[in-house]
Amino acid sequence: MCKDKILGMLGMARGAGKAVSGEFSVEKAVKSGKARLVIISKDASDNTKKLFYNKCSYYRVPIYEYSDKISLGHALGQGMRTSVAVLDVNFANNIIDKFGGHIFEST
């Protein structure tokens, strides 16, 4: 079991089919309006960070930098991952709450 609660929640969201990872899938989720939260690794490249900050700002999706590529991938049961999109509002709100951020109402 993952001791880190945020990574644990990401793993549960992935297991429930409520999270996608990888640059292409996350970007697609943001553009389609399905993403409720995006998390990028702290060790992602500057270009990747810029891409997701710009996309999330434009589409009004909360974004956080957290952990590293290896830990994100491990939490999701995959290899290294630089980006994760949470698709479910309840999972997203739970994770945002753990960051100490504003919680959004479901639509």
Protein backbone atom coordinates (compact mmCIF):
# COMPACT_ATOMS: atom_id res chain seq x y z
CA MET A 1 0.00 0.00 0.00
CA CYS A 2 1.23 3.46 -0.88
CA LYS A 3 1.98 5.55 2.22
CA ASP A 4 1.55 8.81 0.30
CA LYS A 5 -2.18 9.65 0.30
CA ILE A 6 -2.13 11.63 -2.96
CA LEU A 7 -0.31 8.90 -4.84
CA GLY A 8 -2.64 6.35 -3.24
CA MET A 9 -5.69 8.26 -4.47
CA LEU A 10 -4.19 8.46 -7.96
CA GLY A 11 -3.70 4.69 -7.91
CA MET A 12 -7.31 4.12 -6.84
CA ALA A 13 -8.57 6.49 -9.54
CA ARG A 14 -6.52 4.63 -12.16
CA GLY A 15 -7.82 1.29 -10.92
CA ALA A 16 -11.40 2.57 -11.17
CA GLY A 17 -10.79 3.79 -14.72
CA LYS A 18 -11.09 7.42 -13.62
CA ALA A 19 -7.54 8.56 -14.45
CA VAL A 20 -5.38 8.56 -17.57
CA SER A 21 -1.67 9.12 -17.90
CA GLY A 22 0.82 10.00 -20.57
CA GLU A 23 1.17 13.26 -22.46
CA PHE A 24 -1.19 12.41 -25.35
CA SER A 25 -3.99 10.97 -23.19
CA VAL A 26 -3.82 13.77 -20.63
CA GLU A 27 -3.83 16.48 -23.30
CA LYS A 28 -6.83 14.80 -24.98
CA ALA A 29 -8.71 14.62 -21.66
CA VAL A 30 -8.08 18.32 -20.99
CA LYS A 31 -9.18 19.39 -24.49
CA SER A 32 -12.32 17.24 -24.39
CA GLY A 33 -13.39 18.63 -21.02
CA LYS A 34 -13.13 15.28 -19.26
CA ALA A 35 -10.17 16.17 -17.02
CA ARG A 36 -11.07 17.47 -13.58
CA LEU A 37 -7.48 17.68 -12.35
CA VAL A 38 -4.01 17.38 -13.88
CA ILE A 39 -0.89 16.45 -11.97
CA ILE A 40 2.56 16.71 -13.52
CA SER A 41 5.78 15.47 -11.99
CA LYS A 42 8.17 18.02 -10.52
CA ASP A 43 10.96 16.60 -12.68
CA ALA A 44 9.04 17.00 -15.96
CA SER A 45 10.79 19.03 -18.66
CA ASP A 46 10.18 22.77 -18.87
CA ASN A 47 8.45 22.27 -22.24
CA THR A 48 6.06 19.70 -20.77
CA LYS A 49 5.28 21.94 -17.81
CA LYS A 50 4.65 24.89 -20.11
CA LEU A 51 2.38 22.82 -22.37
CA PHE A 52 0.20 21.61 -19.51
CA TYR A 53 0.10 24.90 -17.63
CA ASN A 54 -1.04 26.65 -20.82
CA LYS A 55 -3.65 23.96 -21.67
CA CYS A 56 -5.00 23.79 -18.14
CA SER A 57 -5.17 27.56 -17.86
CA TYR A 58 -7.06 27.85 -21.15
CA TYR A 59 -9.49 25.01 -20.36
CA ARG A 60 -9.73 25.96 -16.66
CA VAL A 61 -8.50 22.68 -15.24
CA PRO A 62 -6.70 22.71 -11.87
CA ILE A 63 -3.06 21.66 -12.19
CA TYR A 64 -0.48 20.73 -9.58
CA GLU A 65 3.16 19.68 -9.68
CA TYR A 66 3.79 16.71 -7.44
CA SER A 67 6.30 13.95 -6.81
CA ASP A 68 8.58 12.54 -9.53
CA LYS A 69 8.14 10.50 -12.72
CA ILE A 70 9.02 7.19 -11.13
CA SER A 71 6.70 7.61 -8.12
CA LEU A 72 3.78 8.75 -10.28
CA GLY A 73 4.25 5.76 -12.57
CA HIS A 74 4.60 3.36 -9.66
CA ALA A 75 1.38 4.68 -8.06
CA LEU A 76 -0.44 4.07 -11.34
CA GLY A 77 1.02 0.60 -11.78
CA GLN A 78 2.97 1.67 -14.86
CA GLY A 79 6.41 2.87 -15.89
CA MET A 80 7.58 6.45 -15.54
CA ARG A 81 4.78 9.00 -16.01
CA THR A 82 5.13 12.77 -16.16
CA SER A 83 1.42 13.58 -16.33
CA VAL A 84 -1.87 12.26 -14.96
CA ALA A 85 -5.41 13.50 -15.52
CA VAL A 86 -8.13 12.63 -13.01
CA LEU A 87 -11.48 12.28 -14.78
CA ASP A 88 -13.82 11.91 -11.81
CA VAL A 89 -14.88 15.00 -9.83
CA ASN A 90 -14.98 13.12 -6.51
CA PHE A 91 -11.46 11.73 -6.87
CA ALA A 92 -10.27 15.15 -8.07
CA ASN A 93 -11.86 16.96 -5.12
CA ASN A 94 -10.37 14.48 -2.66
CA ILE A 95 -6.90 15.01 -4.10
CA ILE A 96 -7.29 18.80 -4.34
CA ASP A 97 -8.38 18.79 -0.69
CA LYS A 98 -5.15 16.99 0.23
CA PHE A 99 -3.23 19.75 -1.58
CA GLY A 100 -5.19 22.29 0.47
CA GLY A 101 -6.85 23.77 -2.61
CA HIS A 102 -10.36 24.86 -3.56
CA ILE A 103 -12.89 22.06 -4.10
CA PHE A 104 -15.15 22.21 -7.16
CA GLU A 105 -18.81 21.23 -7.33
CA SER A 106 -19.75 18.49 -9.76
CA THR A 107 -21.52 19.50 -12.94
